[in-house]
Structures are given as C-alpha cells and as structure tokens.
Short mmCIF file of N, CA, C and O in Angstrom, two decimals:
data_model
loop_
_atom_site.label_atom_id
_atom_site.label_comp_id
_atom_site.label_asym_id
_atom_site.label_seq_id
_atom_site.Cartn_x
_atom_site.Cartn_y
_atom_site.Cartn_z
N UNK A 1 121.32 97.69 122.05
CA UNK A 1 120.98 97.24 120.82
C UNK A 1 120.81 95.99 121.22
O UNK A 1 121.57 95.55 122.01
N UNK A 2 119.95 95.15 120.45
CA UNK A 2 119.56 93.86 120.78
C UNK A 2 119.00 93.04 119.80
O UNK A 2 118.00 93.88 119.02
N UNK A 3 119.25 91.92 119.52
CA UNK A 3 118.85 91.34 118.50
C UNK A 3 117.66 90.76 118.78
O UNK A 3 117.37 89.86 119.68
N UNK A 4 116.59 90.88 117.87
CA UNK A 4 115.12 90.37 118.38
C UNK A 4 115.03 89.07 117.60
O UNK A 4 115.14 89.45 116.28
N UNK A 5 114.58 88.18 118.00
CA UNK A 5 114.54 86.62 118.16
C UNK A 5 112.97 86.91 116.61
O UNK A 5 112.39 87.25 116.96
N UNK A 6 113.22 86.04 115.38
CA UNK A 6 112.21 85.37 115.16
C UNK A 6 111.13 85.12 115.53
O UNK A 6 111.19 84.30 115.77
N UNK A 7 109.88 85.87 115.16
CA UNK A 7 108.78 85.17 115.57
C UNK A 7 107.80 84.47 114.98
O UNK A 7 108.33 84.51 113.66
N UNK A 8 107.25 83.74 115.63
CA UNK A 8 106.52 82.65 114.42
C UNK A 8 104.97 83.50 113.68
O UNK A 8 104.60 84.57 114.06
N UNK A 9 105.03 82.84 112.29
CA UNK A 9 103.89 83.30 111.95
C UNK A 9 102.59 83.33 112.30
O UNK A 9 102.35 81.88 113.19
N UNK A 10 101.92 83.84 112.06
CA UNK A 10 100.25 83.96 112.83
C UNK A 10 99.48 84.20 111.99
O UNK A 10 99.25 84.81 110.34
N UNK A 11 98.22 83.58 111.97
CA UNK A 11 97.50 83.20 110.78
C UNK A 11 96.26 84.88 111.02
O UNK A 11 96.14 84.93 112.47
N UNK A 12 95.72 85.24 110.06
CA UNK A 12 95.14 86.18 110.16
C UNK A 12 94.04 85.93 110.49
O UNK A 12 93.27 85.35 109.58
N UNK A 13 93.40 86.78 111.33
CA UNK A 13 91.88 85.99 112.33
C UNK A 13 90.97 86.85 111.15
O UNK A 13 90.86 87.71 110.53
N UNK A 14 89.81 85.55 111.55
CA UNK A 14 88.92 86.18 109.85
C UNK A 14 88.17 86.86 109.90
O UNK A 14 87.25 87.39 108.99
N UNK A 15 87.74 87.14 111.29
CA UNK A 15 87.08 88.93 111.35
C UNK A 15 87.90 90.09 111.12
O UNK A 15 87.33 91.41 110.57
N UNK A 16 89.06 89.98 110.52
CA UNK A 16 89.90 91.06 109.35
C UNK A 16 90.15 90.76 108.46
O UNK A 16 90.74 91.79 107.85
N UNK A 17 90.76 89.44 108.18
CA UNK A 17 90.58 89.09 106.71
C UNK A 17 89.58 87.96 106.35
O UNK A 17 89.31 87.16 106.59
N UNK A 18 89.57 88.56 104.81
CA UNK A 18 88.82 87.13 103.58
C UNK A 18 90.13 86.76 103.18
O UNK A 18 91.22 87.00 102.38
N UNK A 19 90.01 84.93 103.17
CA UNK A 19 90.77 84.21 102.89
C UNK A 19 92.56 83.68 103.88
O UNK A 19 92.09 84.30 104.76
N UNK A 20 92.69 83.45 102.60
CA UNK A 20 94.45 83.11 103.60
C UNK A 20 95.43 83.78 103.48
O UNK A 20 95.89 84.35 102.41
N UNK A 21 95.61 84.68 105.09
CA UNK A 21 96.64 85.76 105.30
C UNK A 21 97.54 85.07 106.37
O UNK A 21 97.02 84.74 107.50
N UNK A 22 98.57 85.20 106.02
CA UNK A 22 99.83 85.27 107.23
C UNK A 22 100.84 86.02 107.13
O UNK A 22 100.83 86.84 106.77
N UNK A 23 100.67 86.34 108.55
CA UNK A 23 101.89 87.81 108.97
C UNK A 23 102.83 87.54 109.98
O UNK A 23 102.90 86.26 110.71
N UNK A 24 103.83 87.84 109.83
CA UNK A 24 105.24 88.01 110.49
C UNK A 24 105.24 89.52 111.30
O UNK A 24 105.07 90.14 110.53
N UNK A 25 105.35 89.47 112.53
CA UNK A 25 105.76 90.89 113.34
C UNK A 25 107.47 90.82 113.34
O UNK A 25 108.23 90.33 113.58
N UNK A 26 107.48 91.90 112.25
CA UNK A 26 108.77 92.25 112.43
C UNK A 26 109.22 93.70 113.42
O UNK A 26 110.22 93.71 113.96
N UNK A 27 108.55 94.45 113.73
CA UNK A 27 108.75 95.64 115.02
C UNK A 27 107.73 95.79 115.45
O UNK A 27 106.90 96.47 115.25
N UNK A 28 107.78 95.01 117.11
CA UNK A 28 105.98 95.63 117.47
C UNK A 28 106.52 96.68 118.89
O UNK A 28 107.85 97.19 118.76
N UNK A 29 105.79 96.98 119.29
CA UNK A 29 106.51 98.09 120.40
C UNK A 29 107.52 98.10 121.53
O UNK A 29 107.73 96.61 121.50
N UNK A 30 108.17 99.20 121.06
CA UNK A 30 109.53 99.31 121.54
C UNK A 30 109.34 99.91 122.69
O UNK A 30 108.57 100.69 122.91
N UNK A 31 110.48 100.08 123.77
CA UNK A 31 110.53 101.30 125.11
C UNK A 31 110.13 102.68 124.29
O UNK A 31 110.61 102.99 123.47
N UNK A 32 109.24 103.82 124.99
CA UNK A 32 109.12 104.42 124.28
C UNK A 32 110.36 105.65 124.13
O UNK A 32 111.26 105.75 124.60
N UNK A 33 110.23 106.37 122.98
CA UNK A 33 109.53 106.99 122.39
C UNK A 33 108.77 106.54 121.36
O UNK A 33 108.29 106.71 120.36
N UNK A 34 109.33 104.83 120.88
CA UNK A 34 109.22 104.50 119.24
C UNK A 34 107.34 103.76 119.62
O UNK A 34 107.17 103.37 120.31
N UNK A 35 106.97 103.84 118.55
CA UNK A 35 105.54 103.90 118.45
C UNK A 35 105.28 102.97 116.92
O UNK A 35 104.22 102.69 116.60
N UNK A 36 106.83 102.28 116.80
CA UNK A 36 106.65 102.16 115.09
C UNK A 36 106.33 100.59 115.04
O UNK A 36 106.43 99.58 116.07
N UNK A 37 105.45 100.05 114.09
CA UNK A 37 104.82 98.87 113.79
C UNK A 37 105.06 98.61 112.39
O UNK A 37 105.10 99.08 111.60
N UNK A 38 105.84 97.35 112.12
CA UNK A 38 106.12 96.96 110.64
C UNK A 38 105.61 95.26 110.63
O UNK A 38 106.05 94.28 111.85
N UNK A 39 104.55 95.02 109.74
CA UNK A 39 104.35 93.33 109.61
C UNK A 39 104.33 93.10 108.43
O UNK A 39 104.71 93.90 107.42
N UNK A 40 105.57 92.06 107.85
CA UNK A 40 105.00 91.29 106.64
C UNK A 40 103.86 90.25 106.13
O UNK A 40 103.81 89.31 107.18
N UNK A 41 103.21 90.98 105.58
CA UNK A 41 102.05 90.02 105.29
C UNK A 41 101.70 89.55 103.94
O UNK A 41 102.22 89.77 103.24
N UNK A 42 101.31 88.39 104.03
CA UNK A 42 101.60 87.20 102.82
C UNK A 42 99.93 87.06 102.73
O UNK A 42 99.28 86.25 103.49
N UNK A 43 99.45 87.30 101.55
CA UNK A 43 97.90 87.07 100.76
C UNK A 43 98.16 86.24 100.03
O UNK A 43 98.81 86.10 99.06
N UNK A 44 97.23 84.97 99.81
CA UNK A 44 97.01 84.04 99.23
C UNK A 44 96.14 84.65 97.79
O UNK A 44 95.38 85.88 97.96
N UNK A 45 95.98 84.34 96.76
CA UNK A 45 95.37 84.64 95.12
C UNK A 45 93.99 85.19 96.31
O UNK A 45 93.40 84.48 96.51
N UNK A 46 93.38 86.55 95.87
CA UNK A 46 91.79 86.61 96.07
C UNK A 46 91.74 87.52 97.74
O UNK A 46 90.89 87.73 98.06
N UNK A 47 92.35 86.87 98.54
CA UNK A 47 92.85 87.06 100.00
C UNK A 47 93.00 89.09 99.97
O UNK A 47 93.91 89.11 99.20
N UNK A 48 92.36 89.11 101.17
CA UNK A 48 92.43 90.60 101.38
C UNK A 48 91.84 91.14 102.89
O UNK A 48 91.42 90.25 103.36
N UNK A 49 92.44 92.45 103.45
CA UNK A 49 91.83 92.72 104.60
C UNK A 49 90.29 92.85 104.38
O UNK A 49 89.86 93.11 103.38
N UNK A 50 89.76 93.47 106.09
CA UNK A 50 88.50 94.26 105.66
C UNK A 50 89.22 95.58 105.97
O UNK A 50 90.01 96.05 105.69
N UNK A 51 87.94 96.40 105.72
CA UNK A 51 87.88 97.77 105.63
C UNK A 51 88.76 97.87 107.01
O UNK A 51 88.05 97.48 108.07
N UNK A 52 89.63 99.06 107.11
CA UNK A 52 89.97 99.80 108.32
C UNK A 52 90.35 100.86 108.12
O UNK A 52 90.60 101.08 107.01
N UNK A 53 90.64 101.23 109.40
CA UNK A 53 91.32 102.82 109.27
C UNK A 53 92.72 102.96 110.56
O UNK A 53 92.30 102.10 111.65
N UNK A 54 93.76 103.22 110.04
CA UNK A 54 94.63 103.55 111.07
C UNK A 54 94.57 105.61 111.59
O UNK A 54 94.51 106.26 111.05
N UNK A 55 95.30 105.25 113.01
CA UNK A 55 94.84 106.58 113.62
C UNK A 55 96.15 107.46 113.13
O UNK A 55 95.99 108.63 113.04
N UNK A 56 96.98 107.12 112.90
CA UNK A 56 98.05 107.56 112.76
C UNK A 56 98.51 107.57 111.17
O UNK A 56 99.71 108.16 110.64
N UNK A 57 98.06 106.80 110.40
CA UNK A 57 97.94 106.64 109.08
C UNK A 57 99.14 105.18 108.78
O UNK A 57 99.15 104.70 109.60
N UNK A 58 99.31 104.75 107.68
CA UNK A 58 99.91 103.80 106.77
C UNK A 58 99.94 103.37 105.96
O UNK A 58 99.94 104.26 104.84
N UNK A 59 101.39 103.32 105.83
CA UNK A 59 102.33 102.86 104.43
C UNK A 59 102.46 101.35 104.03
O UNK A 59 102.66 100.27 105.02
N UNK A 60 102.18 100.95 102.89
CA UNK A 60 102.33 99.64 102.45
C UNK A 60 103.52 99.37 101.00
O UNK A 60 103.27 100.30 100.75
N UNK A 61 104.28 98.58 101.74
CA UNK A 61 105.67 98.22 100.34
C UNK A 61 105.22 96.91 99.89
O UNK A 61 105.43 96.22 100.70
N UNK A 62 104.98 96.54 98.60
CA UNK A 62 104.86 94.84 97.93
C UNK A 62 106.37 95.00 97.42
O UNK A 62 107.28 95.87 97.34
N UNK A 63 106.45 93.98 98.15
CA UNK A 63 107.66 92.94 98.07
C UNK A 63 107.84 91.92 96.87
O UNK A 63 108.64 91.70 96.67
N UNK A 64 106.77 91.19 96.89
CA UNK A 64 106.33 90.26 95.75
C UNK A 64 104.90 90.35 95.56
O UNK A 64 104.40 90.17 96.32
N UNK A 65 105.01 89.68 94.07
CA UNK A 65 103.17 89.75 93.97
C UNK A 65 102.58 90.65 93.11
O UNK A 65 103.61 91.91 93.11
N UNK A 66 101.33 90.55 93.28
CA UNK A 66 100.56 91.83 92.59
C UNK A 66 99.24 92.11 93.66
O UNK A 66 98.60 91.29 93.76
N UNK A 67 99.03 93.11 93.67
CA UNK A 67 98.19 93.56 94.49
C UNK A 67 96.99 94.65 94.53
O UNK A 67 97.17 95.15 93.49
N UNK A 68 95.67 94.80 95.20
CA UNK A 68 94.95 95.82 95.36
C UNK A 68 94.96 96.45 96.62
O UNK A 68 95.07 96.02 97.72
N UNK A 69 94.39 97.84 96.47
CA UNK A 69 94.37 98.98 97.37
C UNK A 69 93.30 99.68 97.07
O UNK A 69 93.74 100.25 96.33
N UNK A 70 92.53 99.93 98.15
CA UNK A 70 91.51 101.17 97.70
C UNK A 70 90.83 101.44 99.22
O UNK A 70 91.01 101.50 100.07
N UNK A 71 90.98 103.34 99.06
CA UNK A 71 90.34 103.90 99.92
C UNK A 71 88.62 104.21 99.75
O UNK A 71 88.39 103.81 98.64
N UNK A 72 88.35 104.26 100.45
CA UNK A 72 86.60 104.30 100.63
C UNK A 72 86.58 105.49 99.95
O UNK A 72 86.53 106.26 99.79
N UNK A 73 85.31 104.45 98.63
CA UNK A 73 84.78 105.99 97.46
C UNK A 73 85.90 106.44 96.31
O UNK A 73 85.58 106.74 95.80
N UNK A 74 87.24 105.99 96.66
CA UNK A 74 88.42 105.94 95.85
C UNK A 74 88.47 104.67 94.71
O UNK A 74 87.50 104.33 94.78
N UNK A 75 89.67 104.88 93.76
CA UNK A 75 89.73 104.42 92.72
C UNK A 75 90.77 102.89 93.34
O UNK A 75 91.42 103.32 93.83
N UNK A 76 90.56 102.02 92.59
CA UNK A 76 91.25 100.73 93.00
C UNK A 76 92.74 101.20 92.54
O UNK A 76 92.86 101.51 91.35
N UNK A 77 94.08 100.80 93.27
CA UNK A 77 95.07 100.86 92.64
C UNK A 77 95.86 99.52 92.73
O UNK A 77 95.91 98.99 93.44
N UNK A 78 96.64 99.33 91.45
CA UNK A 78 97.05 97.66 91.39
C UNK A 78 97.95 98.29 91.87
O UNK A 78 99.10 99.35 91.30
N UNK A 79 99.07 97.04 92.68
CA UNK A 79 100.01 97.47 93.32
C UNK A 79 100.90 96.13 92.63
O UNK A 79 100.53 95.17 92.16
N UNK A 80 102.60 96.83 92.24
CA UNK A 80 103.32 95.32 91.76
C UNK A 80 105.04 95.57 93.02
O UNK A 80 104.91 96.54 93.26
N UNK A 81 105.46 94.37 92.44
CA UNK A 81 106.64 95.04 93.46
C UNK A 81 107.62 96.18 93.35
O UNK A 81 107.62 96.47 92.42
N UNK A 82 107.69 96.49 94.57
CA UNK A 82 108.58 97.56 94.92
C UNK A 82 107.64 98.50 94.95
O UNK A 82 108.03 100.32 95.00
N UNK A 83 106.35 98.88 94.56
CA UNK A 83 105.44 100.18 95.07
C UNK A 83 105.16 100.39 96.34
O UNK A 83 105.16 99.01 96.74
N UNK A 84 104.99 101.79 96.41
CA UNK A 84 104.62 101.86 97.86
C UNK A 84 103.50 102.88 98.19
O UNK A 84 103.34 103.67 97.37
N UNK A 85 102.34 102.50 98.97
CA UNK A 85 101.44 103.49 99.38
C UNK A 85 101.11 103.53 100.56
O UNK A 85 101.09 102.50 101.46
N UNK A 86 100.43 104.67 100.75
CA UNK A 86 100.38 105.72 101.35
C UNK A 86 99.34 105.72 102.29
O UNK A 86 98.71 106.87 101.26
N UNK A 87 98.34 105.82 103.31
CA UNK A 87 97.23 105.63 103.59
C UNK A 87 97.20 106.78 104.80
O UNK A 87 97.81 106.38 105.85
N UNK A 88 96.66 108.11 104.71
CA UNK A 88 96.59 108.94 105.32
C UNK A 88 95.86 108.67 106.92
O UNK A 88 94.81 108.09 107.03
N UNK A 89 96.17 109.05 107.78
CA UNK A 89 95.14 109.12 109.18
C UNK A 89 93.97 108.98 108.96
O UNK A 89 93.57 110.50 108.14
N UNK A 90 92.87 107.82 109.50
CA UNK A 90 91.65 108.41 109.54
C UNK A 90 90.64 107.73 107.94
O UNK A 90 90.07 107.88 108.01
N UNK A 91 91.78 107.63 107.13
CA UNK A 91 91.30 106.91 105.76
C UNK A 91 90.78 105.69 105.84
O UNK A 91 91.77 104.63 106.01
N UNK A 92 89.61 105.20 105.56
CA UNK A 92 89.16 104.23 105.27
C UNK A 92 89.75 103.31 104.44
O UNK A 92 89.43 103.87 103.08
N UNK A 93 90.21 101.71 104.33
CA UNK A 93 90.61 101.11 102.55
C UNK A 93 91.01 99.92 103.21
O UNK A 93 90.88 99.07 104.52
N UNK A 94 91.66 99.05 102.39
CA UNK A 94 91.17 97.83 102.29
C UNK A 94 92.56 96.96 101.25
O UNK A 94 92.57 98.29 100.49
N UNK A 95 93.33 96.19 101.29
CA UNK A 95 94.51 96.06 100.51
C UNK A 95 94.38 94.69 100.83
O UNK A 95 93.85 93.50 101.80
N UNK A 96 94.95 93.88 99.34
CA UNK A 96 95.40 92.18 99.33
C UNK A 96 95.54 91.43 98.00
O UNK A 96 96.15 92.42 97.27
N UNK A 97 95.64 90.46 97.98
CA UNK A 97 96.33 90.05 96.73
C UNK A 97 95.01 90.08 95.30
O UNK A 97 94.46 90.20 95.84
N UNK A 98 95.94 90.35 94.29
CA UNK A 98 95.04 90.51 93.14
C UNK A 98 94.41 89.04 93.20
O UNK A 98 95.01 87.84 93.96
N UNK A 99 93.46 88.93 91.74
CA UNK A 99 92.65 87.29 92.07
C UNK A 99 93.47 86.31 92.21
O UNK A 99 93.09 85.15 92.61
N UNK A 100 94.69 86.17 90.98
CA UNK A 100 95.31 85.35 90.51
C UNK A 100 96.80 84.99 90.86
O UNK A 100 97.49 84.33 90.02
N UNK A 101 97.14 86.11 92.08
CA UNK A 101 98.75 85.94 92.43
C UNK A 101 98.44 86.07 93.64
O UNK A 101 97.63 86.75 94.55
N UNK A 102 99.70 85.31 94.30
CA UNK A 102 100.01 86.01 95.95
C UNK A 102 100.72 87.18 95.63
O UNK A 102 100.99 87.86 94.80
N UNK A 103 100.94 87.57 97.09
CA UNK A 103 101.42 89.40 97.11
C UNK A 103 101.79 89.00 98.72
O UNK A 103 101.17 88.65 99.80
N UNK A 104 102.54 89.53 98.71
CA UNK A 104 103.32 89.66 99.92
C UNK A 104 103.73 91.55 99.92
O UNK A 104 104.15 91.96 99.30
N UNK A 105 103.46 92.16 101.66
CA UNK A 105 103.52 93.29 101.42
C UNK A 105 104.51 93.48 103.25
O UNK A 105 104.13 93.06 103.76
N UNK A 106 104.72 94.92 102.85
CA UNK A 106 105.14 95.30 104.46
C UNK A 106 104.63 96.37 104.65
O UNK A 106 103.75 97.04 104.04
N UNK A 107 103.40 96.30 106.05
CA UNK A 107 102.78 97.40 106.42
C UNK A 107 103.29 97.71 107.41
O UNK A 107 103.96 97.39 108.71
N UNK A 108 103.40 99.02 107.28
CA UNK A 108 103.99 100.03 108.40
C UNK A 108 102.91 101.08 108.92
O UNK A 108 101.99 101.77 108.01
N UNK A 109 102.99 101.18 110.22
CA UNK A 109 102.29 102.40 110.35
C UNK A 109 102.66 102.25 112.31
O UNK A 109 103.48 102.25 112.66
N UNK A 110 102.00 103.74 112.77
CA UNK A 110 102.63 104.31 114.39
C UNK A 110 101.35 104.10 115.24
O UNK A 110 100.27 104.02 114.69
N UNK A 111 101.71 103.85 116.14
CA UNK A 111 100.72 104.12 117.18
C UNK A 111 100.34 105.30 117.80
O UNK A 111 101.76 105.80 118.26
N UNK A 112 99.27 105.59 117.95
CA UNK A 112 99.42 107.25 118.25
C UNK A 112 99.70 106.96 119.86
O UNK A 112 99.97 105.98 120.49
N UNK A 113 99.94 108.17 120.37
CA UNK A 113 100.25 108.50 121.94
C UNK A 113 99.25 107.96 122.71
O UNK A 113 100.09 107.44 123.78
N UNK A 114 98.05 108.08 122.85
CA UNK A 114 96.48 107.59 123.13
C UNK A 114 96.29 106.95 122.37
O UNK A 114 95.79 107.52 121.09
N UNK A 115 94.95 105.84 122.58
CA UNK A 115 93.93 105.64 121.68
C UNK A 115 94.40 104.39 121.33
O UNK A 115 95.63 103.62 121.16
N UNK A 116 93.51 103.88 120.74
CA UNK A 116 93.78 102.69 119.68
C UNK A 116 94.73 103.28 118.14
O UNK A 116 94.34 104.02 117.64
N UNK A 117 95.13 102.13 117.56
CA UNK A 117 96.13 102.06 117.05
C UNK A 117 95.17 102.17 115.25
O UNK A 117 95.40 102.85 114.15
N UNK A 118 94.53 101.02 115.27
CA UNK A 118 93.37 101.04 114.09
C UNK A 118 92.19 100.59 114.66
O UNK A 118 91.99 99.82 116.07
N UNK A 119 91.29 100.80 113.39
CA UNK A 119 89.36 100.06 113.65
C UNK A 119 89.18 99.31 112.49
O UNK A 119 89.78 99.87 111.82
N UNK A 120 88.75 98.71 112.93
CA UNK A 120 88.45 97.28 111.74
C UNK A 120 87.12 97.46 111.70
O UNK A 120 86.16 97.43 112.57
N UNK A 121 86.47 97.24 110.56
CA UNK A 121 85.30 97.72 109.82
C UNK A 121 84.78 95.78 109.54
O UNK A 121 85.08 95.08 109.58
N UNK A 122 83.70 96.23 108.18
CA UNK A 122 82.84 94.75 107.44
C UNK A 122 84.59 94.77 106.69
O UNK A 122 84.89 95.38 106.19
N UNK A 123 84.19 93.41 106.50
CA UNK A 123 85.22 92.42 105.38
C UNK A 123 84.74 93.09 103.85
O UNK A 123 83.43 93.39 103.83
N UNK A 124 85.42 93.15 103.08
CA UNK A 124 85.04 93.68 102.29
C UNK A 124 84.56 92.13 101.41
O UNK A 124 84.98 91.03 101.16
N UNK A 125 83.28 92.36 100.81
CA UNK A 125 82.41 91.10 100.33
C UNK A 125 83.16 90.75 98.83
O UNK A 125 83.87 91.27 98.08
N UNK A 126 82.80 89.69 98.50
CA UNK A 126 83.21 88.87 96.89
C UNK A 126 82.84 89.96 96.39
O UNK A 126 83.53 90.43 95.12
N UNK A 127 81.56 90.64 96.30
CA UNK A 127 80.94 91.16 95.04
C UNK A 127 81.73 92.82 95.19
O UNK A 127 82.03 93.09 94.07
N UNK A 128 82.14 93.12 96.49
CA UNK A 128 82.77 94.41 96.39
C UNK A 128 84.15 94.03 95.80
O UNK A 128 84.78 94.84 95.01
N UNK A 129 85.01 93.20 95.91
CA UNK A 129 86.25 92.79 95.65
C UNK A 129 86.22 92.59 94.02
O UNK A 129 87.10 93.21 93.27
N UNK A 130 85.29 91.74 93.63
CA UNK A 130 84.79 91.42 92.41
C UNK A 130 84.76 92.29 91.39
O UNK A 130 85.07 92.64 90.32
N UNK A 131 84.12 93.24 92.12
CA UNK A 131 83.49 94.87 90.79
C UNK A 131 84.66 95.74 90.81
O UNK A 131 84.74 96.84 90.14
N UNK A 132 86.12 95.60 91.71
CA UNK A 132 86.77 96.50 91.18
C UNK A 132 88.44 95.61 90.60
O UNK A 132 89.48 96.30 90.71
N UNK A 133 88.45 94.34 90.50
CA UNK A 133 89.34 93.78 89.98
C UNK A 133 88.92 93.86 88.19
O UNK A 133 88.10 94.58 87.43
#
C-alpha cells in the first residue's frame, strides 16, 4: 500500500478544451496490470472538451453542477450531480458544463494494453454547443 500525494491542478490545454477547465489526476498509471485512469475535471460555465474517443471507453460521474454530454450524431444528455454516463470504446463524444453553471465530474477510463488511450479531434464550436442547449 502507498499513499499518493495530492498533485497540483492542471489547466486544460486549449487544443483539447474550450473555456476554463482544470483537472486533478486522481489515479494515474500504476504498475502493471493496472491501466486505470481517473481525473476530477472542473468546467467553468460553457466550457467543454473537444470531440474525442477512448480506446477502452470512458465513464463520467457528475459530482457537482450541471453538464452536457453527447456522442457524435446522438442526442445531448443533460447530466446532474449523481448521474453516471458510460461511453463505449471507439465512440466519439464531448462533455462539459451547462451554459449557466459550473460542473465537476470524475472522468474514468483505462488504457489499452497497446496503443493510444484517447484520440482528440476538433474543438466543439460555439455554434455546435449552442445548438445543443
């Protein structure tokens, strides 16, 4: 057993996020066979991820505020505290805060045995985001 010290907050890079987003790494790569990743992600109102896909899927669990999540071509899902949304492997999606409130969620995913964990695409434009709220 080992206690992992708290890591500093990290500003979400502008090629992966629109608006102010900060995250804390809760679980990072551990010795094999663990491939689990967990981040606590804090979105300012209207902030969101770019379109992205995870090789082994992703689970998002909202801890505070209200958010939006959508798979490419699908309906927008409104998330509130306590809601959990699973996105299967290979499904392009985005998620972020509702336009008028902060939102924090836990983002949980696994790395594949080989290859990239995630692939990042285009930013979700204001027009795309606005058409979904």
